[in-house]
Amino acid sequence: MKTSIYGLTFEQLTDWLVDHGEKKFRSKQVWEWLYQKRVTDFDDMKNVNQSCIDVLKENFTIETLSEEIKQESEDGTVKYLFKLHDGNIIETVMMRFNYGLSVCVTTQVGCNIGCSFCASGVLRKNRDLTGGEITEQIMKVQHDLDGKQKGERVSHIVVMGIGEPFDNYDNLIDFLNVVNDKKGLSIGARHITVSTSGIAPKMYEFADEGIQINLALSIHAPNNELRTQIMKINRAYPLEKLMPAIDYYLEKTNRRITFEYILLKDVNDHVKEAHQLADLLMDKKHLSYVNLIPYNPVADNPYERSDKEAILNFYQTLMDRGIKCGVRTEHGTDIDAACGQLRSKQIEKEKARKKGKKEKAGV
Ligand code: SAH
Ligand code: SF4
């Protein structure tokens, strides 16, 4: 199986080409064709010598994802379901904001963290995505935009699709290096956000990377009892392990951290919990931002979205305590744009179709 060329950082590509007898400067040319002129065929790399093209073709592919479904929402959100070379399906979402175009990428096929409210967690992890497969999601969206010839470009990335990015750490870092590279897509580190459910040791490692990428922590509850109830990862990394990891990150990077908090009706949305959350963040409030997320209900799941009033009270309580926060506006609700929802629907459909076939065949 040939690997995706998008999985290589510029340095890795340079080393690889030199190891294969090519001149060092070729990597700059190849990189330009991939990320600036954005060809999808090695033969279109016009100023690259034939021996280099041949050796690349023998070892790499450019396109490994195929578009299965594409849905466009009235608000401009576009949701893609891509099929991987092994038949697995992933989803990628492009959202339009006044500050630019943001793409939400998937990092794993399913997720093993198993948060009880999440459609992706219910499906378990099948495998990690390679760095190339993560990068290719951005390229697919960019190629789509290129085709429309309006000169639009992906300007922001959120690593908030299916999967736990810190459970696929090395591939995540390669991906971040590729998209951030000034010679290529050049998507600014400050325009990229990685969201984690709180794998504490990796938060230390991330702080040490020395990159300006934003970190978001899915906190979702202000005490261990409640957090363990909705996120079982809290058993391994409870708040007393998470908070020092956050402090380390803040000290090391001096960058603001976002705390994501899904509001689940009558579970974690009382004013009492808003106060507990404020207590928890009080000593770092100058570098904290809480993103309150109205829950997107998932089928076969006990949770409901909080009432508007509860959301407002929660928000107001945090604001009154001096904690900066906002309520996430939704994108593409008419097209199942919440994390993992379109994918899980598609998997259900496939299952139903297979079952129907079996029943028809009398199995
Ligand atoms: N695994 C990482 C990143 C992917 S999930 C993490 O958990 O942070 C990205 C965000 O979407 C998380 O904050 C997650 O809690 C949230 N999310 C998951 N399912 C949701 C749903 N049904 N409605 C609203 N937000 C959801
Ligand atoms: Fe995995 Fe994030 Fe979903 Fe939890 S919320 S199951 S960590 S994708």
mmCIF file of C-alpha atoms and ligand atoms in Angstrom:
data_model
loop_
_atom_site.group_PDB
_atom_site.id
_atom_site.type_symbol
_atom_site.label_atom_id
_atom_site.label_comp_id
_atom_site.label_asym_id
_atom_site.label_seq_id
_atom_site.Cartn_x
_atom_site.Cartn_y
_atom_site.Cartn_z
ATOM 1 C CA MET A 1 0.000 0.000 0.000
ATOM 2 C CA LYS A 2 1.439 3.382 -1.022
ATOM 3 C CA THR A 3 1.281 6.084 1.610
ATOM 4 C CA SER A 4 -0.180 9.550 1.254
ATOM 5 C CA ILE A 5 2.392 12.192 0.424
ATOM 6 C CA TYR A 6 0.427 14.653 2.570
ATOM 7 C CA GLY A 7 1.661 12.766 5.627
ATOM 8 C CA LEU A 8 5.228 14.025 5.214
ATOM 9 C CA THR A 9 6.441 17.263 6.732
ATOM 10 C CA PHE A 10 8.726 19.389 4.555
ATOM 11 C CA GLU A 11 11.798 18.100 6.391
ATOM 12 C CA GLN A 12 10.668 14.482 6.064
ATOM 13 C CA LEU A 13 10.061 14.943 2.334
ATOM 14 C CA THR A 14 13.473 16.577 1.869
ATOM 15 C CA ASP A 15 15.250 13.732 3.692
ATOM 16 C CA TRP A 16 13.272 11.154 1.760
ATOM 17 C CA LEU A 17 14.133 12.693 -1.619
ATOM 18 C CA VAL A 18 17.822 12.995 -0.748
ATOM 19 C CA ASP A 19 17.827 9.353 0.421
ATOM 20 C CA HIS A 20 16.399 8.446 -2.972
ATOM 21 C CA GLY A 21 19.122 10.207 -4.923
ATOM 22 C CA GLU A 22 17.289 13.457 -5.692
ATOM 23 C CA LYS A 23 18.578 16.979 -5.189
ATOM 24 C CA LYS A 24 17.621 18.731 -1.979
ATOM 25 C CA PHE A 25 15.878 21.654 -3.732
ATOM 26 C CA ARG A 26 13.315 19.301 -5.312
ATOM 27 C CA SER A 27 11.338 19.189 -2.095
ATOM 28 C CA LYS A 28 10.577 22.896 -2.380
ATOM 29 C CA GLN A 29 9.251 22.399 -5.907
ATOM 30 C CA VAL A 30 7.170 19.360 -4.980
ATOM 31 C CA TRP A 31 5.850 21.161 -1.913
ATOM 32 C CA GLU A 32 4.733 24.119 -4.047
ATOM 33 C CA TRP A 33 2.893 21.862 -6.469
ATOM 34 C CA LEU A 34 1.133 20.134 -3.600
ATOM 35 C CA TYR A 35 0.161 23.087 -1.423
ATOM 36 C CA GLN A 36 0.252 26.218 -3.566
ATOM 37 C CA LYS A 37 -0.670 25.109 -7.075
ATOM 38 C CA ARG A 38 -2.473 22.136 -5.540
ATOM 39 C CA VAL A 39 -2.257 19.527 -8.310
ATOM 40 C CA THR A 40 -3.628 16.048 -7.673
ATOM 41 C CA ASP A 41 -1.370 14.191 -10.115
ATOM 42 C CA PHE A 42 2.424 13.855 -9.879
ATOM 43 C CA ASP A 43 2.629 14.150 -13.686
ATOM 44 C CA ASP A 44 1.377 17.733 -13.454
ATOM 45 C CA MET A 45 4.465 18.831 -11.492
ATOM 46 C CA LYS A 46 5.921 20.526 -14.549
ATOM 47 C CA ASN A 47 9.354 21.713 -13.407
ATOM 48 C CA VAL A 48 10.146 18.495 -11.538
ATOM 49 C CA ASN A 49 12.474 16.048 -13.334
ATOM 50 C CA GLN A 50 11.091 12.727 -14.541
ATOM 51 C CA SER A 51 13.215 10.533 -12.250
ATOM 52 C CA CYS A 52 11.873 12.394 -9.244
ATOM 53 C CA ILE A 53 8.278 12.092 -10.450
ATOM 54 C CA ASP A 54 8.779 8.377 -11.091
ATOM 55 C CA VAL A 55 10.184 7.666 -7.645
ATOM 56 C CA LEU A 56 7.388 9.665 -5.998
ATOM 57 C CA LYS A 57 4.765 7.801 -8.018
ATOM 58 C CA GLU A 58 6.248 4.459 -7.038
ATOM 59 C CA ASN A 59 6.019 5.236 -3.345
ATOM 60 C CA PHE A 60 3.227 7.730 -2.713
ATOM 61 C CA THR A 61 -0.286 8.664 -3.706
ATOM 62 C CA ILE A 62 -1.826 12.125 -3.589
ATOM 63 C CA GLU A 63 -5.476 11.171 -3.312
ATOM 64 C CA THR A 64 -6.586 8.443 -0.923
ATOM 65 C CA LEU A 65 -9.984 9.782 0.206
ATOM 66 C CA SER A 66 -13.095 9.646 -1.936
ATOM 67 C CA GLU A 67 -16.137 11.804 -1.424
ATOM 68 C CA GLU A 68 -19.171 9.717 -0.455
ATOM 69 C CA ILE A 69 -21.636 12.408 0.528
ATOM 70 C CA LYS A 70 -21.531 16.190 0.513
ATOM 71 C CA GLN A 71 -24.249 18.253 2.158
ATOM 72 C CA GLU A 72 -24.507 22.020 2.009
ATOM 73 C CA SER A 73 -26.413 23.925 4.616
ATOM 74 C CA GLU A 74 -28.281 27.167 4.101
ATOM 75 C CA ASP A 75 -25.773 28.969 6.332
ATOM 76 C CA GLY A 76 -22.891 27.920 4.053
ATOM 77 C CA THR A 77 -21.684 25.007 6.204
ATOM 78 C CA VAL A 78 -20.541 22.067 4.079
ATOM 79 C CA LYS A 79 -20.332 18.583 5.478
ATOM 80 C CA TYR A 80 -18.347 15.867 3.737
ATOM 81 C CA LEU A 81 -18.323 12.135 4.309
ATOM 82 C CA PHE A 82 -15.105 10.670 2.949
ATOM 83 C CA LYS A 83 -14.336 7.017 2.357
ATOM 84 C CA LEU A 84 -10.811 5.917 3.320
ATOM 85 C CA HIS A 85 -8.875 3.410 1.211
ATOM 86 C CA ASP A 86 -9.949 0.607 3.567
ATOM 87 C CA GLY A 87 -13.655 1.453 3.322
ATOM 88 C CA ASN A 88 -13.951 3.253 6.662
ATOM 89 C CA ILE A 89 -15.930 6.472 6.633
ATOM 90 C CA ILE A 90 -14.957 9.770 8.252
ATOM 91 C CA GLU A 91 -16.497 13.218 8.298
ATOM 92 C CA THR A 92 -15.142 16.700 7.768
ATOM 93 C CA VAL A 93 -17.029 19.975 8.147
ATOM 94 C CA MET A 94 -16.341 23.380 6.648
ATOM 95 C CA MET A 95 -17.890 26.374 8.392
ATOM 96 C CA ARG A 96 -18.107 30.000 7.322
ATOM 97 C CA PHE A 97 -17.396 32.720 9.868
ATOM 98 C CA ASN A 98 -16.991 36.449 9.443
ATOM 99 C CA TYR A 99 -13.261 35.956 10.110
ATOM 100 C CA GLY A 100 -12.762 33.203 7.518
ATOM 101 C CA LEU A 101 -13.326 29.580 6.564
ATOM 102 C CA SER A 102 -12.775 26.984 9.251
ATOM 103 C CA VAL A 103 -12.477 23.233 8.748
ATOM 104 C CA CYS A 104 -13.188 20.697 11.474
ATOM 105 C CA VAL A 105 -11.106 17.540 10.991
ATOM 106 C CA THR A 106 -11.394 13.971 12.197
ATOM 107 C CA THR A 107 -8.349 12.283 13.740
ATOM 108 C CA GLN A 108 -9.507 8.706 14.317
ATOM 109 C CA VAL A 109 -12.061 6.262 12.942
ATOM 110 C CA GLY A 110 -14.351 6.268 15.989
ATOM 111 C CA CYS A 111 -13.100 7.078 19.479
ATOM 112 C CA ASN A 112 -12.148 4.983 22.487
ATOM 113 C CA ILE A 113 -12.650 7.646 25.123
ATOM 114 C CA GLY A 114 -16.343 6.777 25.159
ATOM 115 C CA CYS A 115 -17.946 9.930 26.538
ATOM 116 C CA SER A 116 -21.541 9.033 27.241
ATOM 117 C CA PHE A 117 -23.045 12.015 25.366
ATOM 118 C CA CYS A 118 -21.050 11.676 22.148
ATOM 119 C CA ALA A 119 -22.090 9.964 18.922
ATOM 120 C CA SER A 120 -18.450 9.175 18.058
ATOM 121 C CA GLY A 121 -17.711 7.631 21.405
ATOM 122 C CA VAL A 122 -20.522 5.161 21.027
ATOM 123 C CA LEU A 123 -18.901 3.741 17.904
ATOM 124 C CA ARG A 124 -15.491 2.764 19.413
ATOM 125 C CA LYS A 125 -12.179 3.313 17.712
ATOM 126 C CA ASN A 126 -11.435 1.294 14.653
ATOM 127 C CA ARG A 127 -8.041 2.831 13.919
ATOM 128 C CA ASP A 128 -6.004 6.031 13.995
ATOM 129 C CA LEU A 129 -5.903 8.225 10.911
ATOM 130 C CA THR A 130 -2.462 8.746 9.400
ATOM 131 C CA GLY A 131 -1.032 12.274 9.243
ATOM 132 C CA GLY A 132 -1.699 12.147 5.503
ATOM 133 C CA GLU A 133 -5.365 11.292 5.984
ATOM 134 C CA ILE A 134 -5.818 14.176 8.406
ATOM 135 C CA THR A 135 -4.091 16.646 6.076
ATOM 136 C CA GLU A 136 -5.973 15.349 3.049
ATOM 137 C CA GLN A 137 -9.266 16.415 4.641
ATOM 138 C CA ILE A 138 -8.046 20.016 4.467
ATOM 139 C CA MET A 139 -6.807 19.501 0.912
ATOM 140 C CA LYS A 140 -10.118 18.004 -0.226
ATOM 141 C CA VAL A 141 -11.998 21.041 1.067
ATOM 142 C CA GLN A 142 -9.415 23.395 -0.454
ATOM 143 C CA HIS A 143 -9.609 21.611 -3.836
ATOM 144 C CA ASP A 144 -13.375 21.982 -3.691
ATOM 145 C CA LEU A 145 -12.977 25.728 -3.071
ATOM 146 C CA ASP A 146 -10.345 25.987 -5.821
ATOM 147 C CA GLY A 147 -12.864 24.468 -8.241
ATOM 148 C CA LYS A 148 -15.262 27.334 -7.567
ATOM 149 C CA GLN A 149 -12.540 29.819 -8.560
ATOM 150 C CA LYS A 150 -13.507 32.471 -6.057
ATOM 151 C CA GLY A 151 -10.026 32.554 -4.550
ATOM 152 C CA GLU A 152 -11.279 31.329 -1.161
ATOM 153 C CA ARG A 153 -8.948 29.525 1.180
ATOM 154 C CA VAL A 154 -9.208 27.542 4.355
ATOM 155 C CA SER A 155 -7.969 29.991 6.985
ATOM 156 C CA HIS A 156 -8.746 28.203 10.259
ATOM 157 C CA ILE A 157 -8.671 24.621 11.523
ATOM 158 C CA VAL A 158 -10.372 23.047 14.506
ATOM 159 C CA VAL A 159 -9.315 19.546 15.504
ATOM 160 C CA MET A 160 -12.727 18.767 16.946
ATOM 161 C CA GLY A 161 -14.102 16.064 14.674
ATOM 162 C CA ILE A 162 -14.337 12.413 15.599
ATOM 163 C CA GLY A 163 -11.524 11.019 17.713
ATOM 164 C CA GLU A 164 -9.215 12.056 20.510
ATOM 165 C CA PRO A 165 -6.279 13.908 18.893
ATOM 166 C CA PHE A 166 -3.934 13.272 21.842
ATOM 167 C CA ASP A 167 -4.541 9.539 21.449
ATOM 168 C CA ASN A 168 -2.975 9.888 17.971
ATOM 169 C CA TYR A 169 -0.289 12.326 19.006
ATOM 170 C CA ASP A 170 2.569 11.840 16.527
ATOM 171 C CA ASN A 171 0.301 11.933 13.493
ATOM 172 C CA LEU A 172 -1.404 15.012 14.912
ATOM 173 C CA ILE A 173 1.922 16.822 15.266
ATOM 174 C CA ASP A 174 2.984 15.919 11.704
ATOM 175 C CA PHE A 175 -0.366 17.219 10.438
ATOM 176 C CA LEU A 176 0.004 20.468 12.374
ATOM 177 C CA ASN A 177 3.512 20.967 10.990
ATOM 178 C CA VAL A 178 2.348 20.401 7.410
ATOM 179 C CA VAL A 179 -0.630 22.791 7.447
ATOM 180 C CA ASN A 180 1.250 25.434 9.399
ATOM 181 C CA ASP A 181 4.305 25.409 7.088
ATOM 182 C CA LYS A 182 4.908 28.848 5.555
ATOM 183 C CA LYS A 183 6.051 27.285 2.278
ATOM 184 C CA GLY A 184 2.739 25.443 1.957
ATOM 185 C CA LEU A 185 -0.795 26.146 3.158
ATOM 186 C CA SER A 186 0.609 28.496 5.776
ATOM 187 C CA ILE A 187 -2.380 28.329 8.104
ATOM 188 C CA GLY A 188 -1.321 30.365 11.139
ATOM 189 C CA ALA A 189 -0.814 28.495 14.406
ATOM 190 C CA ARG A 190 -3.067 31.006 16.145
ATOM 191 C CA HIS A 191 -5.805 29.999 13.705
ATOM 192 C CA ILE A 192 -5.611 26.344 14.703
ATOM 193 C CA THR A 193 -7.292 24.820 17.762
ATOM 194 C CA VAL A 194 -6.825 21.312 19.109
ATOM 195 C CA SER A 195 -9.501 19.980 21.443
ATOM 196 C CA THR A 196 -8.784 17.222 23.947
ATOM 197 C CA SER A 197 -10.878 15.300 26.426
ATOM 198 C CA GLY A 198 -7.964 15.733 28.842
ATOM 199 C CA ILE A 199 -5.127 13.231 28.330
ATOM 200 C CA ALA A 200 -2.977 14.949 30.960
ATOM 201 C CA PRO A 201 0.508 13.603 30.020
ATOM 202 C CA LYS A 202 0.017 14.702 26.427
ATOM 203 C CA MET A 203 -1.016 18.166 27.574
ATOM 204 C CA TYR A 204 2.445 18.549 29.109
ATOM 205 C CA GLU A 205 4.035 17.315 25.894
ATOM 206 C CA PHE A 206 1.936 19.713 23.830
ATOM 207 C CA ALA A 207 2.950 22.632 26.031
ATOM 208 C CA ASP A 208 6.590 21.682 25.403
ATOM 209 C CA GLU A 209 6.228 21.649 21.588
ATOM 210 C CA GLY A 210 6.853 25.389 21.474
ATOM 211 C CA ILE A 211 4.103 26.032 18.928
ATOM 212 C CA GLN A 212 1.480 28.751 19.132
ATOM 213 C CA ILE A 213 -1.471 26.433 18.481
ATOM 214 C CA ASN A 214 -4.568 26.938 20.638
ATOM 215 C CA LEU A 215 -5.650 24.299 23.093
ATOM 216 C CA ALA A 216 -9.228 23.555 24.121
ATOM 217 C CA LEU A 217 -10.079 21.260 27.001
ATOM 218 C CA SER A 218 -13.428 19.484 27.085
ATOM 219 C CA ILE A 219 -14.112 19.916 30.760
ATOM 220 C CA HIS A 220 -17.907 19.519 30.758
ATOM 221 C CA ALA A 221 -18.215 19.214 34.557
ATOM 222 C CA PRO A 222 -16.736 21.087 37.525
ATOM 223 C CA ASN A 223 -16.314 18.143 39.910
ATOM 224 C CA ASN A 224 -15.001 14.593 39.625
ATOM 225 C CA GLU A 225 -18.248 12.839 40.451
ATOM 226 C CA LEU A 226 -20.162 14.486 37.638
ATOM 227 C CA ARG A 227 -17.250 14.421 35.224
ATOM 228 C CA THR A 228 -16.680 10.689 35.697
ATOM 229 C CA GLN A 229 -20.396 10.111 35.178
ATOM 230 C CA ILE A 230 -20.336 11.654 31.699
ATOM 231 C CA MET A 231 -16.673 11.141 30.710
ATOM 232 C CA LYS A 232 -15.141 7.936 31.962
ATOM 233 C CA ILE A 233 -11.655 9.209 31.020
ATOM 234 C CA ASN A 234 -11.957 11.237 34.217
ATOM 235 C CA ARG A 235 -11.111 8.075 36.168
ATOM 236 C CA ALA A 236 -7.658 8.014 34.603
ATOM 237 C CA TYR A 237 -7.194 11.803 34.553
ATOM 238 C CA PRO A 238 -9.345 13.374 37.258
ATOM 239 C CA LEU A 239 -9.403 17.118 37.902
ATOM 240 C CA GLU A 240 -6.487 16.949 40.332
ATOM 241 C CA LYS A 241 -4.339 15.664 37.454
ATOM 242 C CA LEU A 242 -5.875 17.901 34.797
ATOM 243 C CA MET A 243 -5.584 21.210 36.611
ATOM 244 C CA PRO A 244 -1.799 20.984 37.140
ATOM 245 C CA ALA A 245 -1.441 20.050 33.456
ATOM 246 C CA ILE A 246 -3.410 23.178 32.548
ATOM 247 C CA ASP A 247 -1.321 25.313 34.881
ATOM 248 C CA TYR A 248 1.827 23.954 33.276
ATOM 249 C CA TYR A 249 0.468 24.733 29.806
ATOM 250 C CA LEU A 250 -0.473 28.279 30.815
ATOM 251 C CA GLU A 251 2.857 28.910 32.470
ATOM 252 C CA LYS A 252 4.817 27.525 29.557
ATOM 253 C CA THR A 253 2.879 29.168 26.713
ATOM 254 C CA ASN A 254 1.128 32.123 28.318
ATOM 255 C CA ARG A 255 -1.676 31.426 25.846
ATOM 256 C CA ARG A 256 -5.344 31.544 26.645
ATOM 257 C CA ILE A 257 -7.027 28.173 27.036
ATOM 258 C CA THR A 258 -10.607 27.392 26.042
ATOM 259 C CA PHE A 259 -12.747 25.221 28.292
ATOM 260 C CA GLU A 260 -15.568 23.515 26.470
ATOM 261 C CA TYR A 261 -18.648 22.846 28.516
ATOM 262 C CA ILE A 262 -21.587 20.968 26.992
ATOM 263 C CA LEU A 263 -24.813 21.887 28.715
ATOM 264 C CA LEU A 264 -26.856 18.756 29.427
ATOM 265 C CA LYS A 265 -30.333 19.356 30.753
ATOM 266 C CA ASP A 266 -30.647 18.757 34.516
ATOM 267 C CA VAL A 267 -27.235 17.051 34.579
ATOM 268 C CA ASN A 268 -24.542 19.745 34.658
ATOM 269 C CA ASP A 269 -26.458 22.936 33.850
ATOM 270 C CA HIS A 270 -27.464 24.231 37.300
ATOM 271 C CA VAL A 271 -26.270 27.530 38.729
ATOM 272 C CA LYS A 272 -24.521 25.460 41.424
ATOM 273 C CA GLU A 273 -22.245 23.924 38.779
ATOM 274 C CA ALA A 274 -21.597 27.325 37.211
ATOM 275 C CA HIS A 275 -20.306 28.490 40.604
ATOM 276 C CA GLN A 276 -18.181 25.352 41.006
ATOM 277 C CA LEU A 277 -16.700 25.936 37.560
ATOM 278 C CA ALA A 278 -15.955 29.550 38.432
ATOM 279 C CA ASP A 279 -14.216 28.373 41.630
ATOM 280 C CA LEU A 280 -12.151 25.907 39.639
ATOM 281 C CA LEU A 281 -10.980 28.523 37.132
ATOM 282 C CA MET A 282 -10.737 31.528 39.404
ATOM 283 C CA ASP A 283 -6.939 31.515 39.775
ATOM 284 C CA LYS A 284 -6.477 31.402 35.989
ATOM 285 C CA LYS A 285 -9.398 33.490 34.852
ATOM 286 C CA HIS A 286 -7.219 35.978 32.966
ATOM 287 C CA LEU A 287 -6.173 33.160 30.614
ATOM 288 C CA SER A 288 -9.450 31.228 30.472
ATOM 289 C CA TYR A 289 -12.403 31.306 28.155
ATOM 290 C CA VAL A 290 -15.409 29.050 28.629
ATOM 291 C CA ASN A 291 -17.261 27.950 25.530
ATOM 292 C CA LEU A 292 -20.762 26.861 26.506
ATOM 293 C CA ILE A 293 -22.025 24.312 24.000
ATOM 294 C CA PRO A 294 -25.747 23.676 23.601
ATOM 295 C CA TYR A 295 -26.000 19.881 23.389
ATOM 296 C CA ASN A 296 -26.904 18.301 20.087
ATOM 297 C CA PRO A 297 -29.074 15.327 20.996
ATOM 298 C CA VAL A 298 -27.812 11.938 19.827
ATOM 299 C CA ALA A 299 -30.135 9.000 19.112
ATOM 300 C CA ASP A 300 -30.412 6.292 21.843
ATOM 301 C CA ASN A 301 -28.907 8.655 24.374
ATOM 302 C CA PRO A 302 -30.464 9.831 27.650
ATOM 303 C CA TYR A 303 -29.358 13.467 27.444
ATOM 304 C CA GLU A 304 -31.323 16.489 26.365
ATOM 305 C CA ARG A 305 -30.396 20.025 25.479
ATOM 306 C CA SER A 306 -30.662 22.522 28.331
ATOM 307 C CA ASP A 307 -33.453 25.075 28.230
ATOM 308 C CA LYS A 308 -32.613 28.553 26.982
ATOM 309 C CA GLU A 309 -33.164 29.909 30.469
ATOM 310 C CA ALA A 310 -30.721 27.465 32.057
ATOM 311 C CA ILE A 311 -28.116 28.305 29.410
ATOM 312 C CA LEU A 312 -28.524 32.030 30.073
ATOM 313 C CA ASN A 313 -28.356 31.599 33.852
ATOM 314 C CA PHE A 314 -25.208 29.523 33.552
ATOM 315 C CA TYR A 315 -23.650 32.111 31.260
ATOM 316 C CA GLN A 316 -24.636 35.008 33.495
ATOM 317 C CA THR A 317 -23.310 33.313 36.629
ATOM 318 C CA LEU A 318 -19.899 32.815 35.022
ATOM 319 C CA MET A 319 -19.833 36.386 33.718
ATOM 320 C CA ASP A 320 -20.813 37.766 37.126
ATOM 321 C CA ARG A 321 -17.901 35.856 38.635
ATOM 322 C CA GLY A 322 -15.530 37.401 36.079
ATOM 323 C CA ILE A 323 -15.063 34.289 33.942
ATOM 324 C CA LYS A 324 -15.091 35.136 30.227
ATOM 325 C CA CYS A 325 -17.471 32.920 28.313
ATOM 326 C CA GLY A 326 -19.720 32.605 25.296
ATOM 327 C CA VAL A 327 -22.436 30.332 23.992
ATOM 328 C CA ARG A 328 -21.381 28.482 20.852
ATOM 329 C CA THR A 329 -23.445 29.406 17.839
ATOM 330 C CA GLU A 330 -24.474 26.471 15.788
ATOM 331 C CA HIS A 331 -23.622 25.715 12.238
ATOM 332 C CA GLY A 332 -25.436 23.461 9.841
ATOM 333 C CA THR A 333 -27.983 22.034 12.269
ATOM 334 C CA ASP A 334 -30.144 21.198 9.237
ATOM 335 C CA ILE A 335 -27.429 18.831 7.965
ATOM 336 C CA ASP A 336 -26.414 16.902 11.119
ATOM 337 C CA ALA A 337 -23.252 18.948 11.467
ATOM 338 C CA ALA A 338 -22.678 17.992 15.104
ATOM 339 C CA CYS A 339 -19.639 15.874 15.737
ATOM 340 C CA GLY A 340 -20.096 12.334 14.437
ATOM 341 C CA GLN A 341 -23.770 12.605 13.694
ATOM 342 C CA LEU A 342 -23.866 12.256 9.939
ATOM 343 C CA ARG A 343 -21.345 9.435 10.112
ATOM 344 C CA SER A 344 -23.275 7.495 12.718
ATOM 345 C CA LYS A 345 -26.470 7.937 10.714
ATOM 346 C CA GLN A 346 -24.726 6.628 7.623
ATOM 347 C CA ILE A 347 -23.399 3.610 9.535
ATOM 348 C CA GLU A 348 -26.918 2.903 10.852
ATOM 349 C CA LYS A 349 -28.258 3.122 7.299
ATOM 350 C CA GLU A 350 -25.614 0.712 6.034
ATOM 351 C CA LYS A 351 -26.427 -1.710 8.865
ATOM 352 C CA ALA A 352 -30.148 -1.467 8.131
ATOM 353 C CA ARG A 353 -29.497 -2.041 4.440
ATOM 354 C CA LYS A 354 -27.364 -5.129 5.145
ATOM 355 C CA LYS A 355 -29.916 -6.446 7.631
ATOM 356 C CA GLY A 356 -32.704 -5.871 5.086
ATOM 357 C CA LYS A 357 -30.735 -7.820 2.497
ATOM 358 C CA LYS A 358 -30.187 -10.706 4.916
ATOM 359 C CA GLU A 359 -33.857 -10.775 5.868
ATOM 360 C CA LYS A 360 -34.840 -10.831 2.216
ATOM 361 C CA ALA A 361 -32.442 -13.694 1.643
ATOM 362 C CA GLY A 362 -34.008 -15.494 4.634
ATOM 363 C CA VAL A 363 -30.751 -15.539 6.672
HETATM 364 N N1 SAH B 1 -12.094 14.220 21.433
HETATM 365 C C1 SAH B 1 -11.881 15.598 21.529
HETATM 366 C C2 SAH B 1 -12.183 16.341 20.245
HETATM 367 C C3 SAH B 1 -13.401 15.903 19.483
HETATM 368 S S1 SAH B 1 -14.948 16.215 20.245
HETATM 369 C C4 SAH B 1 -12.677 16.188 22.695
HETATM 370 O O1 SAH B 1 -13.502 15.480 23.248
HETATM 371 O O2 SAH B 1 -12.414 17.332 23.052
HETATM 372 C C5 SAH B 1 -15.086 17.973 20.037
HETATM 373 C C6 SAH B 1 -16.097 18.632 20.955
HETATM 374 O O3 SAH B 1 -17.434 18.284 20.571
HETATM 375 C C7 SAH B 1 -15.948 18.208 22.401
HETATM 376 O O4 SAH B 1 -15.953 19.300 23.278
HETATM 377 C C8 SAH B 1 -17.145 17.322 22.585
HETATM 378 O O5 SAH B 1 -17.462 17.229 23.906
HETATM 379 C C9 SAH B 1 -18.186 18.000 21.708
HETATM 380 N N2 SAH B 1 -19.336 17.149 21.418
HETATM 381 C C10 SAH B 1 -19.375 15.811 21.248
HETATM 382 N N3 SAH B 1 -20.630 15.384 21.025
HETATM 383 C C11 SAH B 1 -21.430 16.481 21.065
HETATM 384 C C12 SAH B 1 -22.833 16.685 20.919
HETATM 385 N N4 SAH B 1 -23.647 15.685 20.675
HETATM 386 N N5 SAH B 1 -23.297 17.949 21.031
HETATM 387 C C13 SAH B 1 -22.458 18.987 21.265
HETATM 388 N N6 SAH B 1 -21.129 18.849 21.394
HETATM 389 C C14 SAH B 1 -20.607 17.615 21.293
HETATM 390 FE FE1 SF4 B 2 -14.129 10.947 21.895
HETATM 391 FE FE2 SF4 B 2 -14.272 13.640 22.114
HETATM 392 FE FE3 SF4 B 2 -16.478 12.143 21.610
HETATM 393 FE FE4 SF4 B 2 -15.352 12.032 24.008
HETATM 394 S S1 SF4 B 2 -16.311 13.841 23.045
HETATM 395 S S2 SF4 B 2 -16.058 10.261 22.800
HETATM 396 S S3 SF4 B 2 -13.212 12.191 23.481
HETATM 397 S S4 SF4 B 2 -14.702 12.395 20.278
#
